[in-house]
mmCIF file of C-alpha atoms in Angstrom:
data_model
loop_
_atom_site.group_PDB
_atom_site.id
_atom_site.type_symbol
_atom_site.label_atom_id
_atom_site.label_comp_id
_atom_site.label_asym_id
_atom_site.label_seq_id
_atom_site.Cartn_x
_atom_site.Cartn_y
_atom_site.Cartn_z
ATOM 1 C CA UNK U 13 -12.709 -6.252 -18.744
ATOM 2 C CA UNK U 14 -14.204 -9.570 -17.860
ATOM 3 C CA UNK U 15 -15.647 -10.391 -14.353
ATOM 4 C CA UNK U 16 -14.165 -12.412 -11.434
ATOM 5 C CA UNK U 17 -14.053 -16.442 -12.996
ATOM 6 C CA UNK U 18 -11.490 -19.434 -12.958
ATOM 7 C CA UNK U 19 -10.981 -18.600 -16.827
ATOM 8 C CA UNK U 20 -10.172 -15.215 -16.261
ATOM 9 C CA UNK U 21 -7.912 -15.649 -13.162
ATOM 10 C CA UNK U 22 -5.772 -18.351 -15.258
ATOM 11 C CA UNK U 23 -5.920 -16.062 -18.098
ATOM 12 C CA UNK U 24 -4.630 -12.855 -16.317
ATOM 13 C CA UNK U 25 -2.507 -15.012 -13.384
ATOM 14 C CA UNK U 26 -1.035 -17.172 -15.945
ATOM 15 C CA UNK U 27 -0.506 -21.000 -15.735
ATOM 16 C CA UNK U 28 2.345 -20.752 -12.464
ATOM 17 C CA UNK U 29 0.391 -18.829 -10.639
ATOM 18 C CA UNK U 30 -2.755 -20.100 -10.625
ATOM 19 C CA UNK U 31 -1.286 -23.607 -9.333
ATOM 20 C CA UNK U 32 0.586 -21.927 -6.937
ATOM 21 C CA UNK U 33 -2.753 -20.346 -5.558
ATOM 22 C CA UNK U 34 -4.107 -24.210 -5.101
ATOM 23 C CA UNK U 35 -2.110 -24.880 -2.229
ATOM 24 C CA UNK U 36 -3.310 -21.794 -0.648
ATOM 25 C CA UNK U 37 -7.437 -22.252 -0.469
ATOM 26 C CA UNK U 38 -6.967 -23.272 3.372
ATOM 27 C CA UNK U 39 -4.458 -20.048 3.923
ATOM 28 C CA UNK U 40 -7.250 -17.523 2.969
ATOM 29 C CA UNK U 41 -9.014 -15.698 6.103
ATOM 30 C CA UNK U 42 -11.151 -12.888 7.333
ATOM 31 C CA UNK U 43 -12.791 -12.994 3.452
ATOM 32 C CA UNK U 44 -15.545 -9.949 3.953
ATOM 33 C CA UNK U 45 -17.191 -7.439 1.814
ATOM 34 C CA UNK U 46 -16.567 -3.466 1.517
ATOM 35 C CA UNK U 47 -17.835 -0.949 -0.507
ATOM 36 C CA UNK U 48 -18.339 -3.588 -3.371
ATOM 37 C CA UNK U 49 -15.389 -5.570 -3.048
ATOM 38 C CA UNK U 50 -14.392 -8.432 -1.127
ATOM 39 C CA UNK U 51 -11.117 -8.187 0.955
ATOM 40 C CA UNK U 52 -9.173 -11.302 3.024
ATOM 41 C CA UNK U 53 -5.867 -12.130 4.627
ATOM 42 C CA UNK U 54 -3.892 -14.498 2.560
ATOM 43 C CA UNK U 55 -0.915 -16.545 4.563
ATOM 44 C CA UNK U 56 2.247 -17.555 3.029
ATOM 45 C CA UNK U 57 5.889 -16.554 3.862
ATOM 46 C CA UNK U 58 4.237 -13.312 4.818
ATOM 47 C CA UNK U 59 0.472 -12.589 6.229
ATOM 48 C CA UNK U 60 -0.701 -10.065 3.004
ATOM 49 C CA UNK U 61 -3.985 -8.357 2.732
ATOM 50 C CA UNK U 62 -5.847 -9.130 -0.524
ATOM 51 C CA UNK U 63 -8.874 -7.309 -2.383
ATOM 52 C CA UNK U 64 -10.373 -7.906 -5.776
ATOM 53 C CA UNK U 65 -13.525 -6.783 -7.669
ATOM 54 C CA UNK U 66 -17.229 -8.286 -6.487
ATOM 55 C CA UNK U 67 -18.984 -7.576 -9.437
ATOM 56 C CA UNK U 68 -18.609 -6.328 -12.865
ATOM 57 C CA UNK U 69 -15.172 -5.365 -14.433
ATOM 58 C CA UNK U 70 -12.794 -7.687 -12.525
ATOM 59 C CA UNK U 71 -10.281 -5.674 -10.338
ATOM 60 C CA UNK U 72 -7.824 -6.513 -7.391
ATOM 61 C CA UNK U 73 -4.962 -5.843 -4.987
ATOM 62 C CA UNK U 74 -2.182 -7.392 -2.895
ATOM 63 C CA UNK U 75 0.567 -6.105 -1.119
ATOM 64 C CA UNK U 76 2.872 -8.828 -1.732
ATOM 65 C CA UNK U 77 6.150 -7.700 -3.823
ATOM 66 C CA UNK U 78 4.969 -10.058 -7.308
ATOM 67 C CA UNK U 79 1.611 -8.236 -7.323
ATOM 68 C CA UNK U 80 3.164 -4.398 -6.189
ATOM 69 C CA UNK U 81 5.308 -4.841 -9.748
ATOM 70 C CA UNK U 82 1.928 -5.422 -11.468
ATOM 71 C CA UNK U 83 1.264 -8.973 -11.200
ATOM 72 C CA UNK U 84 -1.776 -10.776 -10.579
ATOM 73 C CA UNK U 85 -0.342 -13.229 -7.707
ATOM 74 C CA UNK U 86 -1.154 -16.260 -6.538
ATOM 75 C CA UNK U 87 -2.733 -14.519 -3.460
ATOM 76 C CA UNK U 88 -5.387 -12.879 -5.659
ATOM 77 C CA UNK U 89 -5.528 -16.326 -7.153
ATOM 78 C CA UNK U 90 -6.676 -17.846 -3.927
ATOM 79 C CA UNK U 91 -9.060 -15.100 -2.427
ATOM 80 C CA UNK U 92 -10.835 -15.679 -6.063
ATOM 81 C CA UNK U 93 -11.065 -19.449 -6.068
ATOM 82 C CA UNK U 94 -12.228 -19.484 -2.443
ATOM 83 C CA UNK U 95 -14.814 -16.810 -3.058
ATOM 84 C CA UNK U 96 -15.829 -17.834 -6.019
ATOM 85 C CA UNK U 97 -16.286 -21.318 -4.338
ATOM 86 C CA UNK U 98 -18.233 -20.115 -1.426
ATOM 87 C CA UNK U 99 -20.526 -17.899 -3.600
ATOM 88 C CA UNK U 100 -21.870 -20.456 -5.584
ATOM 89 C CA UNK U 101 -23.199 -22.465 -2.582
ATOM 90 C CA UNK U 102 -24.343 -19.849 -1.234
ATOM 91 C CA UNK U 103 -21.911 -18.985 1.101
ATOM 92 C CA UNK U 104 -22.264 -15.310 1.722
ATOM 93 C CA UNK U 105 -19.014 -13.260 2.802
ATOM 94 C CA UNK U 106 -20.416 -10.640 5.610
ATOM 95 C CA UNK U 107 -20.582 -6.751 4.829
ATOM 96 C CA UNK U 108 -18.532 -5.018 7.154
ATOM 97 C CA UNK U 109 -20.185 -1.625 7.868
ATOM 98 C CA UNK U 110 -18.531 1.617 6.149
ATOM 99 C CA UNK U 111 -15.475 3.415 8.379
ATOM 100 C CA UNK U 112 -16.099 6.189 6.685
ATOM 101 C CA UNK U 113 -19.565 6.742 8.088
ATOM 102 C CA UNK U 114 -18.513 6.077 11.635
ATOM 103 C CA UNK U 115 -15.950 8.118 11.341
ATOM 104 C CA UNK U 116 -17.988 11.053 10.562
ATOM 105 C CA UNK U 117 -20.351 10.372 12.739
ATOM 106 C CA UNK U 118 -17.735 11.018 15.758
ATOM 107 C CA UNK U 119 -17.307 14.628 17.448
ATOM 108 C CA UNK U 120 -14.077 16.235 17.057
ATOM 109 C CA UNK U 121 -12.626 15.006 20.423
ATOM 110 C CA UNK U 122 -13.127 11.615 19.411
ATOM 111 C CA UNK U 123 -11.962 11.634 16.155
ATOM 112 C CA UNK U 124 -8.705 13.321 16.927
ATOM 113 C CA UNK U 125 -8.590 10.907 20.576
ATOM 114 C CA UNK U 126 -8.828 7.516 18.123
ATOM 115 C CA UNK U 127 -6.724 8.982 15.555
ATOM 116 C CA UNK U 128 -3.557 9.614 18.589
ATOM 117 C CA UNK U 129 -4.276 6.340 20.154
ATOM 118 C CA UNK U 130 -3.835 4.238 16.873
ATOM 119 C CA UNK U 131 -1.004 6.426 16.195
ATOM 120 C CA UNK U 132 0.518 4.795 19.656
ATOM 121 C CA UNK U 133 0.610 1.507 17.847
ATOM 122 C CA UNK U 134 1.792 2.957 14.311
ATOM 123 C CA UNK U 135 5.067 4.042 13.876
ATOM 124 C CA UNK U 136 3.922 4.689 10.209
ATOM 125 C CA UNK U 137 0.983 6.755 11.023
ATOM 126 C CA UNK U 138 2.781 8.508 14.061
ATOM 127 C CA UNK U 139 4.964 9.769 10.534
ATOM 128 C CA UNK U 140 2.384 10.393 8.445
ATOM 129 C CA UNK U 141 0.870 12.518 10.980
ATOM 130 C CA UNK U 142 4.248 13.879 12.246
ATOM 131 C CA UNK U 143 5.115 15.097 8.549
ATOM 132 C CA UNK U 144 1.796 16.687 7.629
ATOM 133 C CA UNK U 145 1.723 18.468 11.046
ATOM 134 C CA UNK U 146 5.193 19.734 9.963
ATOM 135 C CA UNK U 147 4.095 20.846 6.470
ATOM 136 C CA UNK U 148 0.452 22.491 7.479
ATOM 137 C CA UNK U 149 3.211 24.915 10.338
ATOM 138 C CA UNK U 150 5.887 25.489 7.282
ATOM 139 C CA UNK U 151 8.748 24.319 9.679
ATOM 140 C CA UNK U 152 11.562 22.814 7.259
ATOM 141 C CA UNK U 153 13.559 22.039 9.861
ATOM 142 C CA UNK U 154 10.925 19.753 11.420
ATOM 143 C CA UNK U 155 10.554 18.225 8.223
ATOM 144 C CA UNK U 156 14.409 18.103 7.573
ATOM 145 C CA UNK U 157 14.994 16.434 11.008
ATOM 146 C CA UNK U 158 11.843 13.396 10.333
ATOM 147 C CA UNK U 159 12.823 12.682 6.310
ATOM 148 C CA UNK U 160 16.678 12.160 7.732
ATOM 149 C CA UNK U 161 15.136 10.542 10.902
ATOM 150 C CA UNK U 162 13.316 7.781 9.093
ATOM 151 C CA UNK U 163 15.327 7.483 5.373
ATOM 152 C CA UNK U 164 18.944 8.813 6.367
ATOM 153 C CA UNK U 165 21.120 5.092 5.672
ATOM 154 C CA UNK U 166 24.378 4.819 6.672
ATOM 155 C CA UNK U 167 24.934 0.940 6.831
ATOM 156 C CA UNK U 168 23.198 -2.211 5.832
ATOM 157 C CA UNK U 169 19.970 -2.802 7.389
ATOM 158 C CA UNK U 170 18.122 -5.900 8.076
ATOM 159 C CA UNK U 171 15.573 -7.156 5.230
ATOM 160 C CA UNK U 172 12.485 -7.706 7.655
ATOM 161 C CA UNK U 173 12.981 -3.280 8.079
ATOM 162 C CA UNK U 174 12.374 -3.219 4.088
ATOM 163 C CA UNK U 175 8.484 -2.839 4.599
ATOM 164 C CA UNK U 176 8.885 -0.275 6.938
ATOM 165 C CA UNK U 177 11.496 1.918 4.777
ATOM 166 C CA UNK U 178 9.187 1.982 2.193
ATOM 167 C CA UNK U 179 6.091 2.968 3.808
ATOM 168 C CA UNK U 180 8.591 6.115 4.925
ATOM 169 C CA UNK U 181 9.352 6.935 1.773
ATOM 170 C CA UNK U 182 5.562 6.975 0.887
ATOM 171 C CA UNK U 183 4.712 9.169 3.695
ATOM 172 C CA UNK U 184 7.617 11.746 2.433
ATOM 173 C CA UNK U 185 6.437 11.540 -0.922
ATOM 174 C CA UNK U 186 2.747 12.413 0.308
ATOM 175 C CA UNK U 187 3.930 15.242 1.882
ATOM 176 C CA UNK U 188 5.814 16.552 -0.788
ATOM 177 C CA UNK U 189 2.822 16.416 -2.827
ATOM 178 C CA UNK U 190 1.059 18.403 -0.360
ATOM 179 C CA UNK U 191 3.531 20.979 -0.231
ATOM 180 C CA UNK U 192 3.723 21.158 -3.921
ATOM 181 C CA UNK U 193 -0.407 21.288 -3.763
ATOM 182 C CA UNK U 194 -0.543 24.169 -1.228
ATOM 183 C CA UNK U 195 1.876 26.585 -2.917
ATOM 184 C CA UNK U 196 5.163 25.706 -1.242
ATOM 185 C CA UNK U 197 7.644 24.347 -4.109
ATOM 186 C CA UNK U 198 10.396 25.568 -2.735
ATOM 187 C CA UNK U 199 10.438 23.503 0.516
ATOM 188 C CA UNK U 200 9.110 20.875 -1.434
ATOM 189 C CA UNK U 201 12.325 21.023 -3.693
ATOM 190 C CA UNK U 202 14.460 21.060 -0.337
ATOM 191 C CA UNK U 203 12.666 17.520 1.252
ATOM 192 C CA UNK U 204 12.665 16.125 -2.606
ATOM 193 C CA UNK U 205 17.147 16.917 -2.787
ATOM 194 C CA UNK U 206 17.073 15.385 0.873
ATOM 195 C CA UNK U 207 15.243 12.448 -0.101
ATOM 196 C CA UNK U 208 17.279 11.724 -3.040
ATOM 197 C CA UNK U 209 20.873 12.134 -0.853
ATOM 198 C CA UNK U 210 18.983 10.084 1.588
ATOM 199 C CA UNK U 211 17.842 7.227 -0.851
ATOM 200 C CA UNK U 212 20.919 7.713 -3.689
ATOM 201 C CA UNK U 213 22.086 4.187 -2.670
ATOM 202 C CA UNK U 214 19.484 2.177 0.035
ATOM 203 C CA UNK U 215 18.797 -0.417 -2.469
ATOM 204 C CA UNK U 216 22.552 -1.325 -2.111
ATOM 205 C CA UNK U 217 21.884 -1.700 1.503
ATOM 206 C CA UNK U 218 19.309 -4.579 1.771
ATOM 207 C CA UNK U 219 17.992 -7.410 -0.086
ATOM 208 C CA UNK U 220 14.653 -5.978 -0.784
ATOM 209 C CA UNK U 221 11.061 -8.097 -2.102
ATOM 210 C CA UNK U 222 10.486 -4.744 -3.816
ATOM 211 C CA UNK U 223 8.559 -2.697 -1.332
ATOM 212 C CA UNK U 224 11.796 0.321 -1.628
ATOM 213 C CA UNK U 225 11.784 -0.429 -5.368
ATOM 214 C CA UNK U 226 8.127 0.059 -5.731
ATOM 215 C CA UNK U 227 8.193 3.265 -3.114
ATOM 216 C CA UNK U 228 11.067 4.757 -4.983
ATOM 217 C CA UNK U 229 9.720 4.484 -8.592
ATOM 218 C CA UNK U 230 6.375 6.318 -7.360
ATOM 219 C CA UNK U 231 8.964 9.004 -5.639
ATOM 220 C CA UNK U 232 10.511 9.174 -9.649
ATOM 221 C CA UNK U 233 7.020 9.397 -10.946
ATOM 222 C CA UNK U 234 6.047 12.033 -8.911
ATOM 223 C CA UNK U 235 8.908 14.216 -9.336
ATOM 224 C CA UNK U 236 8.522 13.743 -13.172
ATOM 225 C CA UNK U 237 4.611 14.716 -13.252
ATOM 226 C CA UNK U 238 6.064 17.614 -11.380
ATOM 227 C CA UNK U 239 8.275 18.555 -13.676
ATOM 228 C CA UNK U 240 6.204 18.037 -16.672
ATOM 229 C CA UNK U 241 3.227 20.241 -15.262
ATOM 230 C CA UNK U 242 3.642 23.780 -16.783
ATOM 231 C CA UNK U 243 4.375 26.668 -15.147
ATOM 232 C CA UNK U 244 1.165 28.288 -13.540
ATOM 233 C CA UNK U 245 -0.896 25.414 -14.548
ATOM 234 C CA UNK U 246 -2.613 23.326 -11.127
ATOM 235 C CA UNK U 247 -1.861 19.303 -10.919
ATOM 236 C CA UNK U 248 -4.583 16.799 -11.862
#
């Protein structure tokens, strides 16, 4: 695959796009480096965090709805352009130092004090952490009581609560995948039938960007790679 250029952004963005992403130069912000790759904040109808490739084989990521279908959007467009731009006069993006190694270099205490306190400002990670608690003690009615919690729908629901549906459905589909990984199919199988009578007709419910879309094909894939993995073998 080529690296980051103009030709190759038009090429891969197509012609729409990559005129769209004109009118967005002055919308890019926070552009940085990590771990090889240069990430940014790109504004629009929505604020949407960006990423693409540095060097070599030209990569990227957005979390807008066009680019979570497989799209190279107009937002990659513009984090390209502007980098590109800035790296040819010079303009260096700065390197923001690894989490990772900060993170281990905390004690215990601290680690599991930062990881509660930005769980106080993260209904999604106060889930995620929630669920896997639930899973690592085997209690399936804890788990019953969260999955119907967060993705139980018995009425319309405003589209701005899309996002946040979605990112639910991803943290249940994580933890499924951890029960399957640990041994425990069988309450695995229970949260996967409660997720389906949970889900069966949400996308009837609100006018989605395709965030649920996107969370419920990877719940699809993942039950199919389970089903496809033969008996007694261990999951890639």
């Amino acid at each position: 695959m080529p690296e980051l250029s103009r030709e190759h952004l038009l090429d891969i963005a197509g012609q729409p796009s990559f005129d769209r992403a004109l009118d967005y130069l002055d919308r890019v912000s926070g552009r940085r480096l990590s771990q090889g790759r240069v990430h940014a904040t790109v504004s629009g109808s929505a604020r949407y965090r960006v990423q693409l490739s540095d060097e070599g084989n030209f990569s990227w990521g957005c979390d807008c709805p066009w680019a979570l279908e497989g799209n190279c959007c107009k937002h990659v467009v513009a984090l390209g352009l502007v980098h590109l731009f800035e790296r040819e006069h010079g303009e260096q993006a700065p390197q923001v130092p690894d989490a990772a190694v900060h993170l281990r270099s905390l004690d215990h205490e601290s680690l599991v004090g930062l990881l509660l306190t930005e769980a106080g400002y993260s209904p999604a990670l106060t889930l995620a952490l929630e669920l896997r608690a639930a899973a690592a003690a085997g209690d399936t009615e804890a788990l019953s009581s969260l999955v119907a919690g967060e993705l139980e729908v018995h009425e319309p629901f405003p589209r701005e609560q899309a996002a946040d549906y979605a990112r639910a459905v991803h943290a249940v589909v994580d933890t499924v995948q951890l029960l399957e990984e640990t041994g425990r199919a069988g309450a695995a199988a229970e949260v996967l039938e409660a997720v389906y009578a949970y889900t069966d007709e949400v996308e009837d419910f609100v006018e989605d960007d395709g965030e649920i879309a996107a969370a419920l094909e990877r719940l699809h894939q993942s039950t199919t790679e389970a089903d496809s993995t033969p008996a007694g073998s261990v999951p890639g």
